[in-house]
Amino acid sequence: NPDIISKYIFEIEIPQNADNQLKTIVINQQQNLETITFFPERSQAFIITEKERSIDLNSTIKTEGKNEIAVTLLQPVKSGEKLKLVIVGRNPMYGGIYQFGVTVYPEGNNPQPLYLGNARFAFDLRGGRY
């Protein structure tokens, strides 16, 4: 099936000693053989404590020369909490390692970004989107 839709899950733990609350997460697909299609309207966010609690968000795609999804949380994540972010996308047609840069922005008027590093997804089958 050439249209396999998957959930890409990112978990971000906010340190106990963090000065600011987490407000926005930007996930940027780094250049690869194929651009993954994101479905921002299907994104979900959860705060994980003893159980998962859903939180509201706004999610948009930026495509000016890059493929990234920006997720703004309507309820910021506090220090000591863990965020589970679910991004929905169409798996690539071609197998390989696909990397995504993850940058977070705290709450506030002039938030300074913090680059957390790369998330890597491996797609094994060529031509299958499985």
PDB file of C-alpha atoms in Angstrom:
ATOM      1  CA  ASN A   1       0.000   0.000   0.000  1.00  0.00           C
ATOM      2  CA  PRO A   2       1.661   3.249  -1.119  1.00  0.00           C
ATOM      3  CA  ASP A   3      -0.182   5.409   1.415  1.00  0.00           C
ATOM      4  CA  ILE A   4       0.854   4.098   4.828  1.00  0.00           C
ATOM      5  CA  ILE A   5       0.165   6.794   7.414  1.00  0.00           C
ATOM      6  CA  SER A   6       2.251   6.563  10.575  1.00  0.00           C
ATOM      7  CA  LYS A   7       2.609   8.299  13.901  1.00  0.00           C
ATOM      8  CA  TYR A   8       6.079   9.648  14.666  1.00  0.00           C
ATOM      9  CA  ILE A   9       6.462   9.973  18.428  1.00  0.00           C
ATOM     10  CA  PHE A  10       8.828  12.407  20.134  1.00  0.00           C
ATOM     11  CA  GLU A  11       9.197  12.467  23.925  1.00  0.00           C
ATOM     12  CA  ILE A  12      10.733  15.504  25.594  1.00  0.00           C
ATOM     13  CA  GLU A  13      11.411  15.665  29.320  1.00  0.00           C
ATOM     14  CA  ILE A  14      11.626  19.125  30.857  1.00  0.00           C
ATOM     15  CA  PRO A  15      14.350  19.219  33.549  1.00  0.00           C
ATOM     16  CA  GLN A  16      13.278  19.898  37.144  1.00  0.00           C
ATOM     17  CA  ASN A  17      15.503  22.985  37.222  1.00  0.00           C
ATOM     18  CA  ALA A  18      14.225  24.517  33.953  1.00  0.00           C
ATOM     19  CA  ASP A  19      13.597  28.255  34.252  1.00  0.00           C
ATOM     20  CA  ASN A  20      10.884  28.393  31.594  1.00  0.00           C
ATOM     21  CA  GLN A  21       7.961  26.318  30.441  1.00  0.00           C
ATOM     22  CA  LEU A  22       7.984  24.625  27.021  1.00  0.00           C
ATOM     23  CA  LYS A  23       5.690  26.361  24.509  1.00  0.00           C
ATOM     24  CA  THR A  24       6.707  25.455  20.928  1.00  0.00           C
ATOM     25  CA  ILE A  25       8.439  22.504  19.272  1.00  0.00           C
ATOM     26  CA  VAL A  26       9.782  22.702  15.713  1.00  0.00           C
ATOM     27  CA  ILE A  27      10.638  19.464  13.926  1.00  0.00           C
ATOM     28  CA  ASN A  28      12.643  19.931  10.748  1.00  0.00           C
ATOM     29  CA  GLN A  29      13.178  17.070   8.310  1.00  0.00           C
ATOM     30  CA  GLN A  30      16.777  17.248   7.206  1.00  0.00           C
ATOM     31  CA  GLN A  31      17.473  16.860   3.520  1.00  0.00           C
ATOM     32  CA  ASN A  32      16.933  13.338   2.295  1.00  0.00           C
ATOM     33  CA  LEU A  33      15.917  11.381  -0.775  1.00  0.00           C
ATOM     34  CA  GLU A  34      12.253  12.111  -0.188  1.00  0.00           C
ATOM     35  CA  THR A  35      10.229  14.711   1.689  1.00  0.00           C
ATOM     36  CA  ILE A  36       7.849  13.219   4.223  1.00  0.00           C
ATOM     37  CA  THR A  37       4.318  14.609   4.112  1.00  0.00           C
ATOM     38  CA  PHE A  38       3.115  15.791   7.524  1.00  0.00           C
ATOM     39  CA  PHE A  39      -0.528  16.176   8.506  1.00  0.00           C
ATOM     40  CA  PRO A  40      -0.420  18.977  11.101  1.00  0.00           C
ATOM     41  CA  GLU A  41      -4.152  18.862  11.809  1.00  0.00           C
ATOM     42  CA  ARG A  42      -3.719  15.313  13.140  1.00  0.00           C
ATOM     43  CA  SER A  43      -0.882  16.154  15.564  1.00  0.00           C
ATOM     44  CA  GLN A  44      -1.422  15.361  19.239  1.00  0.00           C
ATOM     45  CA  ALA A  45       0.351  16.255  22.465  1.00  0.00           C
ATOM     46  CA  PHE A  46       0.206  14.632  25.883  1.00  0.00           C
ATOM     47  CA  ILE A  47       1.700  15.370  29.273  1.00  0.00           C
ATOM     48  CA  ILE A  48       2.904  12.100  30.776  1.00  0.00           C
ATOM     49  CA  THR A  49       2.644  11.659  34.511  1.00  0.00           C
ATOM     50  CA  GLU A  50       1.183   8.484  35.987  1.00  0.00           C
ATOM     51  CA  LYS A  51      -1.007   8.485  32.882  1.00  0.00           C
ATOM     52  CA  GLU A  52      -1.191  10.493  29.661  1.00  0.00           C
ATOM     53  CA  ARG A  53      -3.210  13.708  29.656  1.00  0.00           C
ATOM     54  CA  SER A  54      -4.041  15.276  26.295  1.00  0.00           C
ATOM     55  CA  ILE A  55      -3.288  18.984  25.771  1.00  0.00           C
ATOM     56  CA  ASP A  56      -4.488  21.294  23.005  1.00  0.00           C
ATOM     57  CA  LEU A  57      -2.152  22.614  20.332  1.00  0.00           C
ATOM     58  CA  ASN A  58      -1.836  24.547  17.095  1.00  0.00           C
ATOM     59  CA  SER A  59       0.264  22.862  14.438  1.00  0.00           C
ATOM     60  CA  THR A  60       1.492  24.338  11.134  1.00  0.00           C
ATOM     61  CA  ILE A  61       3.768  23.351   8.272  1.00  0.00           C
ATOM     62  CA  LYS A  62       6.569  25.589   6.990  1.00  0.00           C
ATOM     63  CA  THR A  63       7.818  24.721   3.534  1.00  0.00           C
ATOM     64  CA  GLU A  64       9.873  27.728   2.405  1.00  0.00           C
ATOM     65  CA  GLY A  65      12.904  25.713   1.328  1.00  0.00           C
ATOM     66  CA  LYS A  66      12.516  23.275   4.189  1.00  0.00           C
ATOM     67  CA  ASN A  67      10.104  20.697   5.523  1.00  0.00           C
ATOM     68  CA  GLU A  68       9.244  21.436   9.107  1.00  0.00           C
ATOM     69  CA  ILE A  69       6.282  21.271  11.402  1.00  0.00           C
ATOM     70  CA  ALA A  70       5.842  23.783  14.232  1.00  0.00           C
ATOM     71  CA  VAL A  71       3.680  22.771  17.184  1.00  0.00           C
ATOM     72  CA  THR A  72       2.571  25.417  19.672  1.00  0.00           C
ATOM     73  CA  LEU A  73       1.169  24.055  22.902  1.00  0.00           C
ATOM     74  CA  LEU A  74      -1.861  25.934  24.238  1.00  0.00           C
ATOM     75  CA  GLN A  75      -0.923  24.699  27.718  1.00  0.00           C
ATOM     76  CA  PRO A  76       2.857  25.032  28.255  1.00  0.00           C
ATOM     77  CA  VAL A  77       4.735  22.081  29.731  1.00  0.00           C
ATOM     78  CA  LYS A  78       6.209  22.827  33.166  1.00  0.00           C
ATOM     79  CA  SER A  79       9.589  21.869  34.564  1.00  0.00           C
ATOM     80  CA  GLY A  80       9.684  18.263  35.709  1.00  0.00           C
ATOM     81  CA  GLU A  81       6.982  17.208  33.241  1.00  0.00           C
ATOM     82  CA  LYS A  82       7.344  14.989  30.183  1.00  0.00           C
ATOM     83  CA  LEU A  83       5.779  15.764  26.804  1.00  0.00           C
ATOM     84  CA  LYS A  84       4.764  13.131  24.284  1.00  0.00           C
ATOM     85  CA  LEU A  85       4.319  14.668  20.840  1.00  0.00           C
ATOM     86  CA  VAL A  86       2.645  12.636  18.106  1.00  0.00           C
ATOM     87  CA  ILE A  87       3.220  13.830  14.541  1.00  0.00           C
ATOM     88  CA  VAL A  88       1.277  12.119  11.772  1.00  0.00           C
ATOM     89  CA  GLY A  89       3.003  11.641   8.424  1.00  0.00           C
ATOM     90  CA  ARG A  90       3.042   9.553   5.277  1.00  0.00           C
ATOM     91  CA  ASN A  91       5.959   7.128   5.265  1.00  0.00           C
ATOM     92  CA  PRO A  92       8.520   7.712   2.507  1.00  0.00           C
ATOM     93  CA  MET A  93       8.520   5.560  -0.619  1.00  0.00           C
ATOM     94  CA  TYR A  94      12.282   4.967  -0.344  1.00  0.00           C
ATOM     95  CA  GLY A  95      13.941   3.231   2.582  1.00  0.00           C
ATOM     96  CA  GLY A  96      16.835   4.592   4.577  1.00  0.00           C
ATOM     97  CA  ILE A  97      17.607   6.748   7.583  1.00  0.00           C
ATOM     98  CA  TYR A  98      15.579   9.947   7.821  1.00  0.00           C
ATOM     99  CA  GLN A  99      16.716  12.564  10.328  1.00  0.00           C
ATOM    100  CA  PHE A 100      14.702  15.294  11.977  1.00  0.00           C
ATOM    101  CA  GLY A 101      16.146  18.225  13.905  1.00  0.00           C
ATOM    102  CA  VAL A 102      14.230  19.042  17.089  1.00  0.00           C
ATOM    103  CA  THR A 103      14.229  22.627  18.407  1.00  0.00           C
ATOM    104  CA  VAL A 104      12.196  23.848  21.377  1.00  0.00           C
ATOM    105  CA  TYR A 105      11.104  27.335  22.384  1.00  0.00           C
ATOM    106  CA  PRO A 106      10.093  28.405  25.893  1.00  0.00           C
ATOM    107  CA  GLU A 107       7.136  30.536  26.786  1.00  0.00           C
ATOM    108  CA  GLY A 108       7.670  34.325  26.656  1.00  0.00           C
ATOM    109  CA  ASN A 109       7.872  37.374  24.394  1.00  0.00           C
ATOM    110  CA  ASN A 110      11.413  36.815  23.107  1.00  0.00           C
ATOM    111  CA  PRO A 111      11.970  33.058  23.419  1.00  0.00           C
ATOM    112  CA  GLN A 112      15.466  31.777  22.768  1.00  0.00           C
ATOM    113  CA  PRO A 113      15.472  28.469  20.887  1.00  0.00           C
ATOM    114  CA  LEU A 114      17.235  25.388  22.200  1.00  0.00           C
ATOM    115  CA  TYR A 115      18.306  22.775  19.652  1.00  0.00           C
ATOM    116  CA  LEU A 116      17.883  19.337  21.242  1.00  0.00           C
ATOM    117  CA  GLY A 117      19.508  17.343  18.451  1.00  0.00           C
ATOM    118  CA  ASN A 118      18.392  14.810  15.870  1.00  0.00           C
ATOM    119  CA  ALA A 119      15.723  12.164  15.935  1.00  0.00           C
ATOM    120  CA  ARG A 120      16.387   9.317  13.496  1.00  0.00           C
ATOM    121  CA  PHE A 121      13.833   7.080  11.842  1.00  0.00           C
ATOM    122  CA  ALA A 122      14.849   4.021   9.804  1.00  0.00           C
ATOM    123  CA  PHE A 123      12.589   2.828   7.001  1.00  0.00           C
ATOM    124  CA  ASP A 124      13.712  -0.620   5.877  1.00  0.00           C
ATOM    125  CA  LEU A 125      11.834  -1.436   2.708  1.00  0.00           C
ATOM    126  CA  ARG A 126      12.382   0.299  -0.601  1.00  0.00           C
ATOM    127  CA  GLY A 127       9.310   1.125  -2.592  1.00  0.00           C
ATOM    128  CA  GLY A 128       6.819  -0.048  -0.017  1.00  0.00           C
ATOM    129  CA  ARG A 129       6.083   2.677   2.544  1.00  0.00           C
ATOM    130  CA  TYR A 130       5.754   0.005   5.220  1.00  0.00           C
TER     131      TYR A 130
END
